[in-house]
Amino acid sequence: MSTAEYVPSRIKSTDPLHEPWSLTEEEREVFRQRSRASRLARQAALAGTGEEPVHEVNRPRFDPLTLMPSCDPNGLTTLSLFSGGGGLDLGFDLAGFTHGGSWEILRDAAATLRLNRPSWVVHGGAAGDVRDVDWLRYRGSVAVVHGGPPCQPFSNAGKRRGAADPRDMWPEFVRAVREVQPEIFVAENVAALASSTFSDYVDRTIIKPLGRQYRIQRVILQAYEFGVPQVRRRVVFFGFRTKALEARWVEPRARYLRPGGVPNGLPEVMGVRKALGLPDIGHDDVSPTIRSGLTGPRHTTSILNSVSAQKRFEALQVWPNGVAATREAARAFVAKNGHFRLAVADVALLQGFPDSWRFAGATYMQLGQIGNSVAPPVAYAVASSVAAALAK
Ligand SMILES: C[S@@+](CC[C@H](N)C(=O)[O-])C[C@H]1O[C@@H](n2cnc3c(N)ncnc32)[C@H](O)[C@@H]1O
């Protein structure tokens, strides 16, 4: 057993879901110094006394809206739990569903939804806590309940405590479905939830309580196969109230091939450099999985998820740390190795959000919302498959 003495961070967390790392005082000091140096360099860059910029402000070539043409309203109402910055909500919206309400505990994420869709009914902050909602009042008026319960309890990046994690909200999602009794439910999570490690958990928490009323299918979806320039595997559970609905449903199918993948008749998805409109360097590929959630030693503006991701960003000549608030700020703040520094708008694009979708909150919070989201083109494919099954 480790004898290291862990000390809490001096920075008070501003959100209930931040998962600080366990670090010793020495380890914390390393992060503090790194942050301090980075802060000073950023300030110098913004004051115009930093290094001469080496990149132009980029003009992206990828427009996620081409993957998600807006459908006519289909008259079917959805309820959205754990809405975050709106990845799933946006996909269902563009696929023609009527947004019946969103519940999201983080104020900034709720503000994002209101910013983009002022007409939506958004329950945010304490009023958005799904644990306090009586869902029975929605019974009979809702076609689809969807949501992505927090993935940290199951994520490879987290401590994988599953049901022992106080953030495990699956029982709340299950309660909502049982009380609302929608025609179809859709729930998304990290692919690890479909692994054998959690098979008992899934049986006990999802399949058993819902299996008598719903026929449940689970599929693993890969973001780049739906046109998003990123490797991102997620599991989606679909629950159908009737046999007929299940029979009419067609699983979302891959539409794109990864650059350099074995040719299969599908077009190649754009790589990061092409998508962001960066000059050709003779190498391009999809982005490694963008870090999800608001975990880390401090509130982070890095999108790195793993050591191997670092190498892949290096090969792309993209700097994944210290993501800047704007493209202009990214250009001014030259990365140590001269690689292209990302702005929040670039990260949003690599996740498949259209340029018009804005995020509320500080930079780390905007990145947290992006990294936590279902890539909208994936959400759109999911929503379209559900709409087709529900079409009379
Ligand atoms: C994985 S994210 C969902 C992302 C969303 N599906 C999307 O596509 O953008 C999970 C969200 O659940 C929210 N959350 C956690 N506990 C909650 C609770 N008790 N009530 C409402 N929202 C909660 C978190 O703040 C987080 O934004």
Coordinates of N, CA and C in Angstrom, one line a residue, residues 206-310:
I206 N -29.7 -1.7 -15.3 CA -30.4 -1.2 -16.5 C -31.4 -2.3 -17.0
I207 N -30.8 -3.5 -17.3 CA -31.6 -4.5 -18.0 C -32.7 -5.1 -17.1
K208 N -32.4 -5.4 -15.9 CA -33.5 -6.0 -15.1 C -34.6 -5.1 -14.8
P209 N -34.3 -3.9 -14.3 CA -35.5 -3.0 -14.0 C -36.2 -2.5 -15.2
L210 N -35.6 -2.5 -16.4 CA -36.3 -2.0 -17.6 C -36.7 -3.1 -18.6
G211 N -36.1 -4.2 -18.4 CA -36.2 -5.3 -19.4 C -37.6 -5.9 -19.6
R212 N -38.5 -5.7 -18.6 CA -39.8 -6.3 -18.7 C -40.7 -5.4 -19.5
Q213 N -40.4 -4.1 -19.5 CA -41.3 -3.2 -20.3 C -40.6 -2.8 -21.6
Y214 N -39.3 -3.0 -21.7 CA -38.6 -2.5 -22.9 C -37.7 -3.6 -23.5
R215 N -37.7 -3.7 -24.9 CA -36.8 -4.5 -25.6 C -35.5 -3.7 -25.8
I216 N -34.4 -4.1 -25.2 CA -33.2 -3.3 -25.1 C -32.1 -3.8 -26.1
Q217 N -31.6 -2.8 -26.9 CA -30.5 -3.1 -27.8 C -29.3 -2.2 -27.4
R218 N -28.1 -2.7 -27.5 CA -27.0 -1.8 -27.3 C -26.0 -1.9 -28.5
V219 N -25.6 -0.7 -28.9 CA -24.6 -0.7 -30.0 C -23.5 0.2 -29.6
I220 N -22.3 -0.1 -30.2 CA -21.1 0.7 -30.0 C -21.0 1.6 -31.2
L221 N -20.9 2.9 -31.0 CA -20.7 3.8 -32.2 C -19.4 4.5 -32.1
Q222 N -18.8 4.6 -33.3 CA -17.5 5.2 -33.4 C -17.7 6.6 -34.1
A223 N -17.2 7.7 -33.5 CA -17.6 9.0 -34.0 C -17.1 9.2 -35.4
Y224 N -15.8 8.8 -35.8 CA -15.4 9.1 -37.1 C -16.2 8.4 -38.2
E225 N -16.9 7.3 -37.8 CA -17.7 6.6 -38.8 C -18.9 7.4 -39.2
F226 N -19.2 8.5 -38.4 CA -20.3 9.4 -38.7 C -19.9 10.8 -39.1
G227 N -18.6 10.9 -39.5 CA -18.1 12.1 -40.1 C -17.4 13.0 -39.2
V228 N -17.3 12.6 -37.9 CA -16.6 13.5 -36.9 C -15.1 13.2 -36.9
P229 N -14.2 14.2 -37.0 CA -12.8 13.9 -37.1 C -12.2 13.5 -35.8
Q230 N -12.7 12.5 -35.2 CA -12.2 12.0 -33.8 C -12.5 10.6 -33.6
V231 N -11.5 9.9 -32.9 CA -11.7 8.5 -32.4 C -12.5 8.7 -31.1
R232 N -13.7 8.1 -31.1 CA -14.5 8.3 -29.9 C -15.6 7.1 -29.9
R233 N -15.3 6.1 -29.1 CA -16.3 5.0 -29.0 C -17.2 5.2 -27.9
R234 N -18.5 5.0 -28.1 CA -19.5 5.1 -27.1 C -20.5 4.0 -27.2
V235 N -21.1 3.6 -26.1 CA -22.2 2.6 -26.2 C -23.5 3.4 -26.1
V236 N -24.4 3.0 -26.9 CA -25.8 3.6 -26.8 C -26.8 2.5 -26.6
F237 N -27.6 2.6 -25.5 CA -28.7 1.7 -25.2 C -29.9 2.3 -25.8
F238 N -30.7 1.4 -26.6 CA -32.0 1.8 -27.1 C -33.0 0.9 -26.5
G239 N -34.1 1.4 -26.0 CA -35.1 0.6 -25.4 C -36.4 0.9 -26.1
F240 N -37.1 -0.2 -26.6 CA -38.4 -0.1 -27.4 C -39.5 -0.7 -26.6
R241 N -40.6 0.1 -26.5 CA -41.7 -0.4 -25.7 C -42.5 -1.5 -26.4
T242 N -42.4 -1.6 -27.7 CA -43.2 -2.6 -28.4 C -42.2 -3.4 -29.4
K243 N -42.7 -4.6 -29.7 CA -42.0 -5.4 -30.6 C -41.9 -4.7 -32.0
A244 N -43.1 -4.1 -32.4 CA -43.2 -3.5 -33.7 C -42.2 -2.3 -33.8
L245 N -42.0 -1.6 -32.8 CA -41.0 -0.5 -32.8 C -39.6 -1.0 -33.0
E246 N -39.3 -2.0 -32.3 CA -38.0 -2.6 -32.4 C -37.8 -3.2 -33.8
A247 N -38.8 -3.8 -34.3 CA -38.7 -4.4 -35.7 C -38.4 -3.3 -36.7
R248 N -39.0 -2.2 -36.5 CA -38.9 -1.1 -37.5 C -37.5 -0.3 -37.4
W249 N -36.8 -0.5 -36.3 CA -35.6 0.2 -36.0 C -34.4 -0.4 -36.8
V250 N -33.6 0.5 -37.4 CA -32.4 0.1 -38.1 C -31.2 0.7 -37.3
E251 N -30.3 -0.1 -36.9 CA -29.1 0.4 -36.2 C -28.4 1.5 -37.0
P252 N -27.9 2.6 -36.4 CA -27.2 3.6 -37.2 C -25.9 2.9 -37.8
R253 N -25.8 3.2 -39.1 CA -24.7 2.5 -39.9 C -23.5 3.5 -40.2
A254 N -22.3 2.9 -40.2 CA -21.1 3.7 -40.5 C -21.3 4.4 -41.9
R255 N -20.8 5.6 -42.0 CA -20.9 6.3 -43.3 C -19.5 6.8 -43.8
Y256 N -18.5 6.7 -42.9 CA -17.2 7.2 -43.3 C -16.1 6.2 -42.8
L257 N -15.0 6.3 -43.5 CA -13.8 5.4 -43.3 C -12.8 6.3 -42.7
R258 N -12.0 5.8 -41.7 CA -10.9 6.5 -41.2 C -9.8 6.8 -42.2
P259 N -9.1 7.9 -42.2 CA -8.0 8.1 -43.2 C -7.0 7.0 -43.1
G260 N -6.7 6.4 -44.2 CA -5.7 5.3 -44.2 C -6.3 3.9 -43.9
G261 N -7.7 3.9 -43.6 CA -8.3 2.6 -43.3 C -8.4 1.7 -44.5
V262 N -8.8 0.4 -44.3 CA -8.9 -0.5 -45.4 C -10.1 -0.1 -46.2
P263 N -9.9 0.2 -47.5 CA -11.0 0.7 -48.3 C -12.3 -0.2 -48.2
N264 N -13.4 0.4 -48.0 CA -14.7 -0.4 -47.9 C -15.8 0.3 -48.7
G265 N -15.4 1.2 -49.6 CA -16.5 1.8 -50.4 C -17.0 3.1 -49.8
L266 N -16.6 3.4 -48.5 CA -17.1 4.6 -47.9 C -16.1 5.7 -48.1
P267 N -16.6 6.9 -48.1 CA -15.6 8.0 -48.2 C -14.8 8.2 -47.0
E268 N -13.6 8.8 -47.1 CA -12.7 9.0 -45.9 C -13.2 10.2 -45.2
V269 N -13.2 10.1 -43.8 CA -13.6 11.3 -43.0 C -12.4 12.3 -43.0
M270 N -12.7 13.5 -42.8 CA -11.6 14.5 -42.8 C -10.7 14.3 -41.6
G271 N -9.5 14.6 -41.8 CA -8.5 14.5 -40.6 C -8.6 15.9 -39.9
V272 N -7.9 15.9 -38.8 CA -7.9 17.2 -37.9 C -7.4 18.4 -38.7
R273 N -6.3 18.2 -39.4 CA -5.7 19.4 -40.1 C -6.6 19.9 -41.2
K274 N -7.2 19.0 -42.0 CA -8.1 19.4 -43.0 C -9.3 20.1 -42.4
A275 N -9.9 19.4 -41.4 CA -11.1 19.9 -40.8 C -10.9 21.4 -40.3
L276 N -9.7 21.6 -39.7 CA -9.5 22.9 -39.1 C -8.9 23.9 -40.1
G277 N -8.7 23.5 -41.3 CA -8.2 24.4 -42.3 C -6.7 24.7 -42.1
L278 N -5.9 23.7 -41.6 CA -4.5 24.0 -41.4 C -3.7 23.5 -42.7
P279 N -2.5 24.1 -42.9 CA -1.7 23.8 -44.1 C -1.3 22.3 -44.1
D280 N -1.2 21.7 -45.3 CA -0.9 20.3 -45.5 C 0.6 20.1 -45.0
I281 N 0.8 19.1 -44.2 CA 2.2 18.8 -43.7 C 2.5 17.3 -44.2
G282 N 1.7 16.8 -45.0 CA 1.9 15.4 -45.5 C 1.4 14.3 -44.6
H283 N 0.8 14.7 -43.5 CA 0.2 13.8 -42.6 C -1.1 14.3 -42.0
D284 N -2.1 13.5 -42.0 CA -3.4 13.9 -41.3 C -4.1 12.7 -40.8
D285 N -4.8 12.9 -39.8 CA -5.6 11.7 -39.2 C -6.7 12.3 -38.3
V286 N -7.6 11.5 -37.8 CA -8.6 11.9 -36.9 C -8.0 12.2 -35.5
S287 N -8.6 13.0 -34.7 CA -8.1 13.4 -33.4 C -8.2 12.2 -32.5
P288 N -7.3 12.0 -31.5 CA -7.5 11.1 -30.4 C -8.7 11.5 -29.7
T289 N -9.3 10.6 -28.9 CA -10.5 11.0 -28.1 C -10.2 12.2 -27.2
I290 N -11.1 13.1 -27.3 CA -10.9 14.4 -26.5 C -11.4 14.0 -25.1
R291 N -10.6 14.5 -24.2 CA -10.8 14.2 -22.7 C -12.2 14.6 -22.4
S292 N -12.9 13.7 -21.6 CA -14.3 14.0 -21.2 C -14.3 14.4 -19.8
G293 N -15.2 15.2 -19.4 CA -15.4 15.5 -18.0 C -14.5 16.6 -17.5
L294 N -14.7 16.8 -16.2 CA -14.0 17.9 -15.6 C -13.1 17.4 -14.5
T295 N -12.3 16.4 -14.9 CA -11.4 15.8 -13.9 C -10.0 16.4 -14.1
G296 N -9.1 16.1 -13.1 CA -7.7 16.6 -13.3 C -7.2 17.2 -12.0
P297 N -5.9 17.5 -12.1 CA -5.2 18.1 -10.9 C -5.8 19.4 -10.5
R298 N -6.2 20.2 -11.5 CA -6.9 21.5 -11.4 C -7.8 21.6 -12.5
H299 N -8.6 22.7 -12.6 CA -9.5 22.9 -13.7 C -8.6 23.0 -15.0
T300 N -8.7 22.1 -15.9 CA -7.7 22.1 -17.0 C -8.2 22.6 -18.3
T301 N -7.3 23.2 -19.1 CA -7.7 23.6 -20.4 C -6.9 22.7 -21.4
S302 N -6.6 21.5 -20.9 CA -5.9 20.5 -21.8 C -7.0 19.5 -22.3
I303 N -6.9 19.0 -23.5 CA -7.9 18.0 -24.0 C -7.3 16.6 -24.0
L304 N -6.1 16.5 -23.5 CA -5.4 15.2 -23.6 C -6.0 14.2 -22.7
N305 N -6.1 13.0 -23.2 CA -6.8 11.9 -22.5 C -5.8 10.8 -22.1
S306 N -4.7 10.8 -22.8 CA -3.7 9.7 -22.6 C -2.3 10.1 -23.1
V307 N -1.3 9.3 -22.8 CA 0.0 9.5 -23.2 C 0.1 9.3 -24.8
S308 N -0.6 8.2 -25.2 CA -0.6 8.0 -26.7 C -1.2 9.1 -27.4
A309 N -2.2 9.8 -26.8 CA -2.9 10.9 -27.5 C -1.9 12.0 -27.7
Q310 N -1.0 12.2 -26.8 CA 0.1 13.2 -26.9 C 0.9 13.0 -28.1

